[in-house]
Every structure is written in structure tokens, then in C-alpha cells.
Amino acid sequence: MSGFCARESRPAFAGLGGFSPEELFGELSTPCYILDEAMLRRNGEILAGVAERTGCRILLAQKAFSNYDLYPVLAPYLNGTEASGLYEARLGAEEMPGKEVHVFCGSYREEEFTGLLRYADHIVFNSPRQLERFGPLAKRAGKSIGLRINPECSTQEGHAIYDPCAPGSRLGVTRAQWDAAMSPELTGLLDGLHFHTLCEQDSDALEITLNAVAERFGDILPRMKWLNFGGGHHITRPGYDIPRLERCVRWARERWDLRVYLEPGEACALNAGYLAARVLDVLQNGETRIAVLDASAACHMPDVLEMPYRPPLYGAKEPGELPYTVRLGGPTCLAGDVMGDYGFAAPPEEGDLLLFGDMAIYTMCKNNTFNGMALPDIFVRRDGGELQCLRKFEYADFKRRLGRWC
């Protein structure tokens, strides 16, 4: 498509090295994901620098990125993985062997908890009741035990679905809940506290939150061995205030004499992947230009609808900034299966290759087969530019999820 600029310098496309999507990925069947090994390694280097300078320990939150074929790229820079349940804990233990495995779940099931004890090193509970029920068992198994706290400090705007400090939140123990339910015996089971309140935010939001933690739980923290700052820290984003983050880590370590953990998901794989798609059809509805792609927001990039947000697109700009504004949508029956409106120098045509950026996170670990849509194949672009296919999906992958499979 002639309307694309010759060179795209935004962070989401920095890994392309000035080449166009068609030049790099034109031979691939679409839709497909492409992971960028070099960009993953760059993120790892940034995170390792934070850990080295502050003494904190950094974990990969697998809920954002769980493409285990690339764990060997990140493993040298990280201390382990964070899991949200049994399967992720097992994946972290198997695919990043010798590293720490931490797990937090809103509620544990008894039939799965024994399995967790095989894989997890740190187990964080969400309520005094869950701590009472499973904590002694975990303690006898030699696990480090934590409790998630809610500092009741919202720093987000517009993303209430991702705000654990929203009124009525089920996540974390408020100080009032602590005072009502935490006996000396239960407190004695704990090795650490955990809070997770951020989503794609800078370290100024962490600093505000950490002050709230100190205000509400500062009298308890001197008895703890560790404090987990959770995730949502956009550490590897250009412009992120790393010195402020490091001051927060040092302040907590020195004030309470404990170990600090960070468990970013996005920061590990930020701007380290793409979703390639081709235009299937173009149409006009009134004043709205529309291009229908072979990729789906609902199926292949669910956060576009859940968050919601509009992913970066190679060569495109904001609506109105270029001569043609076009709405991009998927082929499913969902009327809202729309990636967003984008500005183009020339209108997309059938067969054009479009490349969405920052597609390594919250895509492959969340996608689905609504409408019987095939899952996109997964490729990795190695350091030398070689494209390697990690996974292709077929009809059997769709069918086996839905019923008896022999």
C-alpha cells in the first residue's frame, strides 16, 4: 500500500529496523503473531539493570506473556515467574527451571492446592479465610506464605475493570478487614505482603500507592521478610521514570528491612510482538470508510475490547491526521469487533498487509475461537532476522476444546 511511510520509528515497531511489514513478513500466512527475540532481550536487560542496582527480585507475570519457547531469552535477566493458578505455576517451574515460582489466586480450590505445593515456592492468599484454610498446609510444605493487601488507593482513570482498589473490590485485604479477621496466629503464618494496584502506569503511581501501603500497613511490615509490589509497572516503556522506581524499592527495603519483589508482565514483553493481518474487503457506510481484516479484535486481541484501547498500527496515525480515516474491523458476527479508527495517507485496499504493534502481551494467552475463527499461527523473529514457526493451529485445535476428543 503506497500510503505507508517508508520508515516507522514508534517504539512498537522499533524492532523492524526500518524495513516494511511486507518486506519482513509478506510471505507469512495471515493472521499471525510474530514475536521479536531482540526486543524481548532488550526488555530483559532493562529489568536486570533495575534488579542489580536496587537488590530487588523481578518475576515474569505469565498472565501477560506465557510463550514458553521464549522463556530462555528472558530467563537470564529474571528471578522467576509469577502464576495465577496451578497451570501457570507448573509452566513456570517446567520452562524456567531453577527459578522462583510465585502464585496468587483470588481463591484456591482444594483439589488443586496439593498440586500447587509441587511447583510453587511462594503462595499468596487473598483473604484471611483462605489463609486459615490452606496456610498451615503450605507452611508444613516449606512454602513462603503471603497475603494480598488492598491499600485502597486508586491511581487509574478509565480502566475500572483493571482497578483492584475500586470500591467493593474482591482483591486484597483492606485494613478494616485485617483488623476484623487477622488473629496473631494467622499473622504468624505470614512471610510477606503483596499488593497489585497498577495497570500500564509510571512510577509516580507506585510512589503514591507505596505511601498508602505505609500508612495502612506500616506497623505490620517490620514483621515481614518480603514485600511484593505486584505488576502494572511499565518499566521498559520509553520515558518511564526508572530512577523513581528505584528510589521506591530502596526506600521500602531500608524502612522495613525486607526483600522487594516486582512481577511485571507487560514490561517483560512490551513492544516485542506483532499481529500481521490482510485486508479482505473494503466498504463505505455513509461517511465511514471500513476495511474488514482476516484478524479479529474479539478473537485475537481481546484487550482491545476489554480495556478498551486502540493498538498501534504501522504507518497509521490518529483519525484526521492523514487524508483518509478508516475503521478497521474483524470478520466475525460481533458488531463491535472493531480495532478502531485510523488515519491513512491512502485508503487500504484488498490484500494489503497491516501490522499491529505491541501484540506479544495479552493476546496469545487470551485469544479464543469465537465464530469458529482459527487461532493465528505463532512465529518468532530471531536475532539474525530468521523467521521460525513455533505453532500452527488447525480445525482439530478448535474442535478438541469443545467436546469429547479421542
mmCIF file of C-alpha atoms in Angstrom:
data_model
loop_
_atom_site.group_PDB
_atom_site.id
_atom_site.type_symbol
_atom_site.label_atom_id
_atom_site.label_comp_id
_atom_site.label_asym_id
_atom_site.label_seq_id
_atom_site.Cartn_x
_atom_site.Cartn_y
_atom_site.Cartn_z
ATOM 1 C CA MET A 1 0.000 0.000 0.000
ATOM 2 C CA SER A 2 1.593 3.220 -1.136
ATOM 3 C CA GLY A 3 0.245 5.224 1.801
ATOM 4 C CA PHE A 4 2.541 3.624 4.372
ATOM 5 C CA CYS A 5 5.579 5.611 5.408
ATOM 6 C CA ALA A 6 8.940 4.135 4.418
ATOM 7 C CA ARG A 7 10.212 4.014 7.984
ATOM 8 C CA GLU A 8 8.245 3.607 11.210
ATOM 9 C CA SER A 9 10.112 4.809 14.303
ATOM 10 C CA ARG A 10 7.486 4.406 17.042
ATOM 11 C CA PRO A 11 8.585 2.087 19.880
ATOM 12 C CA ALA A 12 6.072 -0.597 18.913
ATOM 13 C CA PHE A 13 7.893 -1.005 15.593
ATOM 14 C CA ALA A 14 11.481 -0.202 16.550
ATOM 15 C CA GLY A 15 12.401 -3.867 16.181
ATOM 16 C CA LEU A 16 11.663 -3.793 12.443
ATOM 17 C CA GLY A 17 14.870 -1.886 11.831
ATOM 18 C CA GLY A 18 13.357 0.366 9.179
ATOM 19 C CA PHE A 19 12.032 -2.450 6.988
ATOM 20 C CA SER A 20 8.372 -2.507 5.983
ATOM 21 C CA PRO A 21 5.952 -5.243 7.144
ATOM 22 C CA GLU A 22 5.648 -6.514 3.579
ATOM 23 C CA GLU A 23 9.429 -6.805 3.264
ATOM 24 C CA LEU A 24 9.755 -8.756 6.515
ATOM 25 C CA PHE A 25 6.530 -10.719 6.791
ATOM 26 C CA GLY A 26 4.938 -10.663 3.342
ATOM 27 C CA GLU A 27 5.451 -14.401 2.807
ATOM 28 C CA LEU A 28 3.635 -15.430 6.005
ATOM 29 C CA SER A 29 0.054 -16.627 6.024
ATOM 30 C CA THR A 30 -2.174 -14.247 7.940
ATOM 31 C CA PRO A 31 -3.368 -13.635 10.512
ATOM 32 C CA CYS A 32 -0.270 -14.487 12.509
ATOM 33 C CA TYR A 33 1.629 -13.332 15.564
ATOM 34 C CA ILE A 34 5.352 -12.583 15.306
ATOM 35 C CA LEU A 35 7.440 -12.417 18.469
ATOM 36 C CA ASP A 36 10.621 -10.334 18.415
ATOM 37 C CA GLU A 37 13.527 -12.042 20.175
ATOM 38 C CA ALA A 38 15.779 -8.982 20.141
ATOM 39 C CA MET A 39 13.145 -6.750 21.728
ATOM 40 C CA LEU A 40 12.428 -9.332 24.425
ATOM 41 C CA ARG A 41 16.119 -9.437 25.246
ATOM 42 C CA ARG A 42 16.268 -5.647 25.387
ATOM 43 C CA ASN A 43 13.408 -5.616 27.889
ATOM 44 C CA GLY A 44 15.214 -8.227 29.947
ATOM 45 C CA GLU A 45 18.362 -6.117 30.040
ATOM 46 C CA ILE A 46 16.421 -3.110 31.342
ATOM 47 C CA LEU A 47 14.751 -5.161 34.062
ATOM 48 C CA ALA A 48 18.004 -6.809 35.082
ATOM 49 C CA GLY A 49 19.564 -3.364 35.477
ATOM 50 C CA VAL A 50 16.828 -2.343 37.918
ATOM 51 C CA ALA A 51 17.345 -5.530 39.924
ATOM 52 C CA GLU A 52 21.118 -5.116 40.007
ATOM 53 C CA ARG A 53 21.002 -1.502 41.153
ATOM 54 C CA THR A 54 18.347 -1.987 43.854
ATOM 55 C CA GLY A 55 18.649 -5.570 45.038
ATOM 56 C CA CYS A 56 15.022 -6.312 44.202
ATOM 57 C CA ARG A 57 13.910 -9.525 42.508
ATOM 58 C CA ILE A 58 11.877 -9.419 39.293
ATOM 59 C CA LEU A 59 9.428 -12.064 38.088
ATOM 60 C CA LEU A 60 7.644 -12.624 34.782
ATOM 61 C CA ALA A 61 3.868 -12.367 35.252
ATOM 62 C CA GLN A 62 2.783 -15.143 32.909
ATOM 63 C CA LYS A 63 -0.796 -13.870 32.673
ATOM 64 C CA ALA A 64 0.518 -11.287 30.189
ATOM 65 C CA PHE A 65 3.100 -13.371 28.348
ATOM 66 C CA SER A 66 3.335 -17.146 28.511
ATOM 67 C CA ASN A 67 5.051 -18.112 25.246
ATOM 68 C CA TYR A 68 7.428 -20.531 26.910
ATOM 69 C CA ASP A 69 9.576 -21.092 23.818
ATOM 70 C CA LEU A 70 10.922 -17.611 24.524
ATOM 71 C CA TYR A 71 11.486 -18.126 28.259
ATOM 72 C CA PRO A 72 15.165 -18.976 27.628
ATOM 73 C CA VAL A 73 15.563 -15.457 26.193
ATOM 74 C CA LEU A 74 14.197 -13.819 29.349
ATOM 75 C CA ALA A 75 15.423 -16.270 31.988
ATOM 76 C CA PRO A 76 18.975 -14.865 32.332
ATOM 77 C CA TYR A 77 17.518 -11.499 33.351
ATOM 78 C CA LEU A 78 14.753 -12.614 35.728
ATOM 79 C CA ASN A 79 14.458 -14.328 39.093
ATOM 80 C CA GLY A 80 11.471 -16.445 38.157
ATOM 81 C CA THR A 81 7.796 -16.417 37.270
ATOM 82 C CA GLU A 82 4.506 -15.340 38.783
ATOM 83 C CA ALA A 83 1.417 -17.512 38.283
ATOM 84 C CA SER A 84 -2.308 -17.112 38.758
ATOM 85 C CA GLY A 85 -3.026 -20.774 39.377
ATOM 86 C CA LEU A 86 -1.870 -24.354 39.015
ATOM 87 C CA TYR A 87 -1.271 -24.470 35.262
ATOM 88 C CA GLU A 88 0.808 -21.296 35.144
ATOM 89 C CA ALA A 89 2.764 -22.389 38.222
ATOM 90 C CA ARG A 90 3.580 -25.679 36.555
ATOM 91 C CA LEU A 91 4.536 -23.912 33.315
ATOM 92 C CA GLY A 92 6.913 -21.607 35.159
ATOM 93 C CA ALA A 93 8.518 -24.480 37.049
ATOM 94 C CA GLU A 94 8.934 -26.592 33.916
ATOM 95 C CA GLU A 95 10.024 -23.909 31.467
ATOM 96 C CA MET A 96 12.134 -21.688 33.723
ATOM 97 C CA PRO A 97 13.716 -24.422 35.862
ATOM 98 C CA GLY A 98 15.738 -23.454 38.895
ATOM 99 C CA LYS A 99 13.971 -20.106 39.220
ATOM 100 C CA GLU A 100 11.417 -18.972 41.784
ATOM 101 C CA VAL A 101 7.722 -19.674 41.215
ATOM 102 C CA HIS A 102 5.223 -17.358 42.926
ATOM 103 C CA VAL A 103 1.467 -17.808 42.770
ATOM 104 C CA PHE A 104 -1.518 -15.650 43.657
ATOM 105 C CA CYS A 105 -5.128 -16.661 43.095
ATOM 106 C CA GLY A 106 -8.355 -14.994 44.196
ATOM 107 C CA SER A 107 -9.423 -18.322 45.714
ATOM 108 C CA TYR A 108 -7.733 -21.706 45.684
ATOM 109 C CA ARG A 109 -9.565 -24.970 45.090
ATOM 110 C CA GLU A 110 -8.769 -27.790 47.452
ATOM 111 C CA GLU A 111 -8.297 -30.338 44.665
ATOM 112 C CA GLU A 112 -5.668 -28.108 43.004
ATOM 113 C CA PHE A 113 -3.833 -26.876 46.059
ATOM 114 C CA THR A 114 -1.848 -30.086 46.565
ATOM 115 C CA GLY A 115 -0.603 -29.747 43.004
ATOM 116 C CA LEU A 116 0.436 -26.164 43.656
ATOM 117 C CA LEU A 117 2.633 -27.332 46.504
ATOM 118 C CA ARG A 118 4.669 -29.311 43.961
ATOM 119 C CA TYR A 119 5.518 -26.265 41.869
ATOM 120 C CA ALA A 120 5.254 -23.003 43.826
ATOM 121 C CA ASP A 121 7.831 -21.516 46.194
ATOM 122 C CA HIS A 122 5.737 -18.527 47.314
ATOM 123 C CA ILE A 123 1.956 -18.786 47.753
ATOM 124 C CA VAL A 124 -0.053 -15.607 48.264
ATOM 125 C CA PHE A 125 -3.599 -15.720 49.643
ATOM 126 C CA ASN A 126 -6.400 -13.266 49.008
ATOM 127 C CA SER A 127 -8.298 -13.426 52.290
ATOM 128 C CA PRO A 128 -7.880 -14.371 55.951
ATOM 129 C CA ARG A 129 -10.275 -17.280 55.374
ATOM 130 C CA GLN A 130 -8.145 -18.753 52.593
ATOM 131 C CA LEU A 131 -5.019 -18.200 54.685
ATOM 132 C CA GLU A 132 -6.641 -20.029 57.595
ATOM 133 C CA ARG A 133 -7.760 -22.898 55.378
ATOM 134 C CA PHE A 134 -4.616 -23.520 53.341
ATOM 135 C CA GLY A 135 -1.835 -21.614 55.103
ATOM 136 C CA PRO A 136 -0.866 -24.328 57.611
ATOM 137 C CA LEU A 137 -0.659 -26.908 54.813
ATOM 138 C CA ALA A 138 1.604 -24.625 52.786
ATOM 139 C CA LYS A 139 3.711 -23.858 55.852
ATOM 140 C CA ARG A 140 4.260 -27.537 56.565
ATOM 141 C CA ALA A 141 5.356 -27.959 52.955
ATOM 142 C CA GLY A 142 8.045 -25.319 53.481
ATOM 143 C CA LYS A 143 6.487 -22.622 51.295
ATOM 144 C CA SER A 144 6.867 -18.897 51.801
ATOM 145 C CA ILE A 145 3.404 -17.504 52.555
ATOM 146 C CA GLY A 146 1.970 -14.111 51.742
ATOM 147 C CA LEU A 147 -1.311 -12.223 51.939
ATOM 148 C CA ARG A 148 -2.523 -9.727 49.368
ATOM 149 C CA ILE A 149 -3.463 -6.355 50.802
ATOM 150 C CA ASN A 150 -5.658 -3.596 49.399
ATOM 151 C CA PRO A 151 -4.230 -0.151 50.208
ATOM 152 C CA GLU A 152 -7.495 1.451 48.984
ATOM 153 C CA CYS A 153 -5.570 3.828 46.756
ATOM 154 C CA SER A 154 -6.829 4.112 43.179
ATOM 155 C CA THR A 155 -4.427 5.728 40.740
ATOM 156 C CA GLN A 156 -6.143 4.707 37.492
ATOM 157 C CA GLU A 157 -8.615 6.579 35.337
ATOM 158 C CA GLY A 158 -10.856 4.978 32.733
ATOM 159 C CA HIS A 159 -9.825 1.355 33.333
ATOM 160 C CA ALA A 160 -12.064 0.364 36.248
ATOM 161 C CA ILE A 161 -12.095 -3.267 35.096
ATOM 162 C CA TYR A 162 -8.371 -3.374 35.936
ATOM 163 C CA ASP A 163 -8.522 -1.403 39.202
ATOM 164 C CA PRO A 164 -8.156 -3.698 42.246
ATOM 165 C CA CYS A 165 -8.706 -0.690 44.520
ATOM 166 C CA ALA A 166 -12.129 0.170 43.086
ATOM 167 C CA PRO A 167 -14.923 0.299 45.687
ATOM 168 C CA GLY A 168 -16.178 -3.168 46.540
ATOM 169 C CA SER A 169 -13.108 -4.899 45.107
ATOM 170 C CA ARG A 170 -12.763 -8.607 45.848
ATOM 171 C CA LEU A 171 -8.961 -8.417 45.567
ATOM 172 C CA GLY A 172 -6.805 -7.896 48.630
ATOM 173 C CA VAL A 173 -7.449 -7.330 52.319
ATOM 174 C CA THR A 174 -8.265 -3.796 53.463
ATOM 175 C CA ARG A 175 -7.021 -2.631 56.838
ATOM 176 C CA ALA A 176 -10.546 -2.861 58.212
ATOM 177 C CA GLN A 177 -10.798 -6.470 57.030
ATOM 178 C CA TRP A 178 -7.383 -7.189 58.532
ATOM 179 C CA ASP A 179 -8.334 -5.789 61.916
ATOM 180 C CA ALA A 180 -11.564 -7.768 61.924
ATOM 181 C CA ALA A 181 -10.179 -11.167 60.922
ATOM 182 C CA MET A 182 -6.401 -11.445 61.340
ATOM 183 C CA SER A 183 -5.510 -13.159 64.600
ATOM 184 C CA PRO A 184 -1.923 -13.329 65.938
ATOM 185 C CA GLU A 185 -1.856 -16.976 64.843
ATOM 186 C CA LEU A 186 -2.786 -16.114 61.257
ATOM 187 C CA THR A 187 -0.341 -13.214 61.137
ATOM 188 C CA GLY A 188 2.341 -15.578 62.394
ATOM 189 C CA LEU A 189 1.927 -17.715 59.283
ATOM 190 C CA LEU A 190 2.958 -14.848 57.003
ATOM 191 C CA ASP A 191 6.351 -14.212 55.483
ATOM 192 C CA GLY A 192 5.274 -11.305 53.313
ATOM 193 C CA LEU A 193 2.618 -8.990 51.946
ATOM 194 C CA HIS A 194 1.613 -8.425 48.341
ATOM 195 C CA PHE A 195 -0.147 -5.525 46.646
ATOM 196 C CA HIS A 196 -1.038 -5.107 42.994
ATOM 197 C CA THR A 197 -2.853 -1.904 42.042
ATOM 198 C CA LEU A 198 -1.287 -0.590 38.819
ATOM 199 C CA CYS A 199 -2.025 -1.065 35.120
ATOM 200 C CA GLU A 200 0.350 0.276 32.458
ATOM 201 C CA GLN A 201 1.460 3.056 34.813
ATOM 202 C CA ASP A 202 4.566 5.042 35.637
ATOM 203 C CA SER A 203 6.434 5.002 38.938
ATOM 204 C CA ASP A 204 4.722 8.136 40.239
ATOM 205 C CA ALA A 205 1.592 5.983 40.695
ATOM 206 C CA LEU A 206 3.715 3.395 42.517
ATOM 207 C CA GLU A 207 5.094 6.077 44.836
ATOM 208 C CA ILE A 208 1.570 7.228 45.723
ATOM 209 C CA THR A 209 0.491 3.643 46.318
ATOM 210 C CA LEU A 210 3.537 2.809 48.413
ATOM 211 C CA ASN A 211 2.791 5.753 50.689
ATOM 212 C CA ALA A 212 -0.741 4.409 51.146
ATOM 213 C CA VAL A 213 0.674 0.963 51.967
ATOM 214 C CA ALA A 214 2.943 2.528 54.564
ATOM 215 C CA GLU A 215 0.050 4.469 56.079
ATOM 216 C CA ARG A 216 -2.271 1.480 56.386
ATOM 217 C CA PHE A 217 0.091 -1.456 56.893
ATOM 218 C CA GLY A 218 3.369 0.124 58.002
ATOM 219 C CA ASP A 219 3.046 -1.266 61.518
ATOM 220 C CA ILE A 220 2.856 -4.829 60.148
ATOM 221 C CA LEU A 221 5.626 -4.722 57.556
ATOM 222 C CA PRO A 222 8.573 -4.774 60.019
ATOM 223 C CA ARG A 223 7.474 -8.310 60.890
ATOM 224 C CA MET A 224 7.638 -9.431 57.246
ATOM 225 C CA LYS A 225 10.515 -10.885 55.214
ATOM 226 C CA TRP A 226 9.353 -9.584 51.857
ATOM 227 C CA LEU A 227 7.000 -7.169 50.122
ATOM 228 C CA ASN A 228 5.743 -7.774 46.589
ATOM 229 C CA PHE A 229 4.907 -4.610 44.603
ATOM 230 C CA GLY A 230 2.872 -6.626 42.072
ATOM 231 C CA GLY A 231 2.735 -5.704 38.396
ATOM 232 C CA GLY A 232 1.449 -2.961 36.129
ATOM 233 C CA HIS A 233 4.824 -1.175 36.115
ATOM 234 C CA HIS A 234 5.598 -0.027 32.539
ATOM 235 C CA ILE A 235 9.321 -0.197 33.243
ATOM 236 C CA THR A 236 10.516 -0.856 29.699
ATOM 237 C CA ARG A 237 8.389 1.847 28.064
ATOM 238 C CA PRO A 238 10.455 4.763 26.712
ATOM 239 C CA GLY A 239 10.147 7.653 29.149
ATOM 240 C CA TYR A 240 9.284 5.534 32.186
ATOM 241 C CA ASP A 241 10.815 7.068 35.329
ATOM 242 C CA ILE A 242 13.193 4.274 36.358
ATOM 243 C CA PRO A 243 15.103 6.364 38.952
ATOM 244 C CA ARG A 244 11.844 6.991 40.849
ATOM 245 C CA LEU A 245 11.046 3.266 40.783
ATOM 246 C CA GLU A 246 14.482 2.501 42.169
ATOM 247 C CA ARG A 247 14.040 5.062 44.943
ATOM 248 C CA CYS A 248 10.755 3.371 45.896
ATOM 249 C CA VAL A 249 12.427 -0.028 46.067
ATOM 250 C CA ARG A 250 15.339 1.221 48.170
ATOM 251 C CA TRP A 251 13.005 3.164 50.473
ATOM 252 C CA ALA A 252 10.899 0.068 51.201
ATOM 253 C CA ARG A 253 13.931 -2.159 51.697
ATOM 254 C CA GLU A 254 15.589 0.245 54.102
ATOM 255 C CA ARG A 255 12.462 1.252 56.019
ATOM 256 C CA TRP A 256 11.207 -2.263 56.699
ATOM 257 C CA ASP A 257 14.372 -4.361 56.222
ATOM 258 C CA LEU A 258 12.823 -6.777 53.751
ATOM 259 C CA ARG A 259 13.198 -8.134 50.247
ATOM 260 C CA VAL A 260 11.231 -6.439 47.463
ATOM 261 C CA TYR A 261 9.683 -8.267 44.513
ATOM 262 C CA LEU A 262 8.318 -6.846 41.272
ATOM 263 C CA GLU A 263 6.236 -9.011 38.965
ATOM 264 C CA PRO A 264 5.686 -7.139 35.680
ATOM 265 C CA GLY A 265 4.033 -8.878 32.768
ATOM 266 C CA GLU A 266 3.761 -6.176 30.143
ATOM 267 C CA ALA A 267 7.231 -4.777 30.857
ATOM 268 C CA CYS A 268 8.792 -8.149 30.030
ATOM 269 C CA ALA A 269 7.276 -8.329 26.547
ATOM 270 C CA LEU A 270 6.337 -4.696 25.830
ATOM 271 C CA ASN A 271 6.716 -3.803 22.127
ATOM 272 C CA ALA A 272 8.116 -7.275 21.447
ATOM 273 C CA GLY A 273 5.492 -8.683 19.120
ATOM 274 C CA TYR A 274 3.208 -8.007 16.184
ATOM 275 C CA LEU A 275 -0.047 -9.235 14.689
ATOM 276 C CA ALA A 276 0.003 -9.341 10.895
ATOM 277 C CA ALA A 277 -3.300 -9.252 9.017
ATOM 278 C CA ARG A 278 -4.515 -8.668 5.496
ATOM 279 C CA VAL A 279 -7.464 -6.664 4.208
ATOM 280 C CA LEU A 280 -10.286 -8.907 2.974
ATOM 281 C CA ASP A 281 -12.816 -6.274 1.951
ATOM 282 C CA VAL A 282 -13.326 -2.527 1.829
ATOM 283 C CA LEU A 283 -16.680 -0.786 2.012
ATOM 284 C CA GLN A 284 -18.355 2.524 2.663
ATOM 285 C CA ASN A 285 -21.270 3.089 5.082
ATOM 286 C CA GLY A 286 -22.364 6.708 4.829
ATOM 287 C CA GLU A 287 -19.304 8.768 5.636
ATOM 288 C CA THR A 288 -17.471 5.864 7.269
ATOM 289 C CA ARG A 289 -14.770 4.029 5.322
ATOM 290 C CA ILE A 290 -14.353 0.456 6.558
ATOM 291 C CA ALA A 291 -11.733 -2.228 5.974
ATOM 292 C CA VAL A 292 -12.537 -5.790 7.062
ATOM 293 C CA LEU A 293 -9.452 -7.798 8.027
ATOM 294 C CA ASP A 294 -8.736 -11.505 8.425
ATOM 295 C CA ALA A 295 -7.845 -10.800 12.072
ATOM 296 C CA SER A 296 -10.423 -10.208 14.800
ATOM 297 C CA ALA A 297 -10.277 -7.861 17.769
ATOM 298 C CA ALA A 298 -12.701 -10.090 19.676
ATOM 299 C CA CYS A 299 -10.780 -13.302 18.991
ATOM 300 C CA HIS A 300 -7.157 -12.337 18.517
ATOM 301 C CA MET A 301 -6.629 -9.171 20.594
ATOM 302 C CA PRO A 302 -9.348 -9.307 23.291
ATOM 303 C CA ASP A 303 -7.930 -6.450 25.365
ATOM 304 C CA VAL A 304 -8.869 -4.073 22.544
ATOM 305 C CA LEU A 305 -12.483 -4.578 23.629
ATOM 306 C CA GLU A 306 -11.980 -5.282 27.341
ATOM 307 C CA MET A 307 -9.596 -2.457 28.198
ATOM 308 C CA PRO A 308 -10.567 -0.834 25.827
ATOM 309 C CA TYR A 309 -7.678 0.524 23.776
ATOM 310 C CA ARG A 310 -6.584 1.012 20.173
ATOM 311 C CA PRO A 311 -3.372 -0.845 19.297
ATOM 312 C CA PRO A 312 -0.616 0.887 17.321
ATOM 313 C CA LEU A 313 -0.696 0.239 13.570
ATOM 314 C CA TYR A 314 2.352 0.501 11.348
ATOM 315 C CA GLY A 315 2.310 3.664 9.252
ATOM 316 C CA ALA A 316 -1.060 4.869 10.520
ATOM 317 C CA LYS A 317 -1.867 7.867 12.687
ATOM 318 C CA GLU A 318 -4.766 9.334 14.620
ATOM 319 C CA PRO A 319 -8.062 9.859 12.754
ATOM 320 C CA GLY A 320 -7.924 13.136 10.861
ATOM 321 C CA GLU A 321 -4.131 13.438 10.937
ATOM 322 C CA LEU A 322 -3.849 11.914 7.449
ATOM 323 C CA PRO A 323 -6.199 12.343 4.462
ATOM 324 C CA TYR A 324 -8.167 9.117 4.936
ATOM 325 C CA THR A 325 -9.799 7.891 8.153
ATOM 326 C CA VAL A 326 -10.673 4.195 8.029
ATOM 327 C CA ARG A 327 -12.380 1.935 10.566
ATOM 328 C CA LEU A 328 -10.712 -1.469 10.872
ATOM 329 C CA GLY A 329 -12.826 -4.444 11.886
ATOM 330 C CA GLY A 330 -12.765 -8.212 12.001
ATOM 331 C CA PRO A 331 -14.772 -10.810 10.080
ATOM 332 C CA THR A 332 -16.891 -12.139 12.965
ATOM 333 C CA CYS A 333 -20.625 -11.571 13.510
ATOM 334 C CA LEU A 334 -19.981 -9.303 16.524
ATOM 335 C CA ALA A 335 -20.922 -5.764 15.529
ATOM 336 C CA GLY A 336 -18.334 -4.401 17.943
ATOM 337 C CA ASP A 337 -15.466 -6.471 16.512
ATOM 338 C CA VAL A 338 -13.544 -3.289 15.705
ATOM 339 C CA MET A 339 -9.889 -2.426 16.277
ATOM 340 C CA GLY A 340 -10.535 1.303 15.901
ATOM 341 C CA ASP A 341 -10.404 4.235 13.501
ATOM 342 C CA TYR A 342 -7.014 5.083 11.981
ATOM 343 C CA GLY A 343 -5.628 7.803 9.757
ATOM 344 C CA PHE A 344 -4.061 6.665 6.454
ATOM 345 C CA ALA A 345 -2.185 8.503 3.715
ATOM 346 C CA ALA A 346 -4.002 6.295 1.178
ATOM 347 C CA PRO A 347 -7.031 4.074 1.785
ATOM 348 C CA PRO A 348 -6.264 0.384 2.402
ATOM 349 C CA GLU A 349 -7.020 -1.963 -0.466
ATOM 350 C CA GLU A 350 -7.902 -5.653 -0.598
ATOM 351 C CA GLY A 351 -4.802 -7.752 0.014
ATOM 352 C CA ASP A 352 -2.836 -5.061 1.849
ATOM 353 C CA LEU A 353 -0.739 -6.285 4.777
ATOM 354 C CA LEU A 354 -1.397 -4.408 8.030
ATOM 355 C CA LEU A 355 0.819 -4.787 11.096
ATOM 356 C CA PHE A 356 -0.396 -4.123 14.629
ATOM 357 C CA GLY A 357 2.269 -3.488 17.251
ATOM 358 C CA ASP A 358 2.699 -4.471 20.912
ATOM 359 C CA MET A 359 0.920 -7.762 20.308
ATOM 360 C CA ALA A 360 3.107 -10.046 22.431
ATOM 361 C CA ILE A 361 1.133 -9.232 25.580
ATOM 362 C CA TYR A 362 -2.423 -10.273 26.479
ATOM 363 C CA THR A 363 -3.023 -11.794 23.040
ATOM 364 C CA MET A 364 -1.861 -15.400 22.673
ATOM 365 C CA CYS A 365 -2.624 -16.071 26.343
ATOM 366 C CA LYS A 366 -6.196 -14.686 25.973
ATOM 367 C CA ASN A 367 -7.310 -15.378 22.413
ATOM 368 C CA ASN A 368 -10.310 -17.538 21.535
ATOM 369 C CA THR A 369 -12.163 -19.267 18.700
ATOM 370 C CA PHE A 370 -15.492 -17.408 18.775
ATOM 371 C CA ASN A 371 -17.374 -17.957 15.477
ATOM 372 C CA GLY A 372 -15.010 -20.841 14.775
ATOM 373 C CA MET A 373 -12.238 -18.386 13.979
ATOM 374 C CA ALA A 374 -8.873 -20.072 13.605
ATOM 375 C CA LEU A 375 -6.191 -19.002 16.047
ATOM 376 C CA PRO A 376 -3.325 -17.123 14.349
ATOM 377 C CA ASP A 377 -0.096 -19.025 13.796
ATOM 378 C CA ILE A 378 2.829 -18.012 16.010
ATOM 379 C CA PHE A 379 6.243 -17.084 14.612
ATOM 380 C CA VAL A 380 9.382 -15.712 16.217
ATOM 381 C CA ARG A 381 11.832 -13.369 14.537
ATOM 382 C CA ARG A 382 15.251 -14.418 15.793
ATOM 383 C CA ASP A 383 18.137 -12.045 16.416
ATOM 384 C CA GLY A 384 19.549 -12.570 12.942
ATOM 385 C CA GLY A 385 16.206 -11.904 11.244
ATOM 386 C CA GLU A 386 15.295 -15.563 10.662
ATOM 387 C CA LEU A 387 11.572 -16.317 10.968
ATOM 388 C CA GLN A 388 10.799 -19.526 12.833
ATOM 389 C CA CYS A 389 7.324 -21.042 13.115
ATOM 390 C CA LEU A 390 6.520 -22.005 16.705
ATOM 391 C CA ARG A 391 2.919 -23.151 16.272
ATOM 392 C CA LYS A 392 0.271 -23.619 13.597
ATOM 393 C CA PHE A 393 -3.383 -24.090 14.501
ATOM 394 C CA GLU A 394 -5.914 -26.238 12.656
ATOM 395 C CA TYR A 395 -9.521 -27.408 12.863
ATOM 396 C CA ALA A 396 -8.577 -30.035 15.459
ATOM 397 C CA ASP A 397 -7.416 -27.320 17.862
ATOM 398 C CA PHE A 398 -10.846 -25.700 17.640
ATOM 399 C CA LYS A 399 -12.795 -28.949 17.973
ATOM 400 C CA ARG A 400 -10.913 -30.555 20.856
ATOM 401 C CA ARG A 401 -11.744 -27.635 23.170
ATOM 402 C CA LEU A 402 -15.474 -28.216 22.849
ATOM 403 C CA GLY A 403 -16.182 -31.877 23.472
ATOM 404 C CA ARG A 404 -15.016 -35.479 23.555
ATOM 405 C CA TRP A 405 -11.657 -35.999 21.923
ATOM 406 C CA CYS A 406 -10.244 -39.465 21.339
#
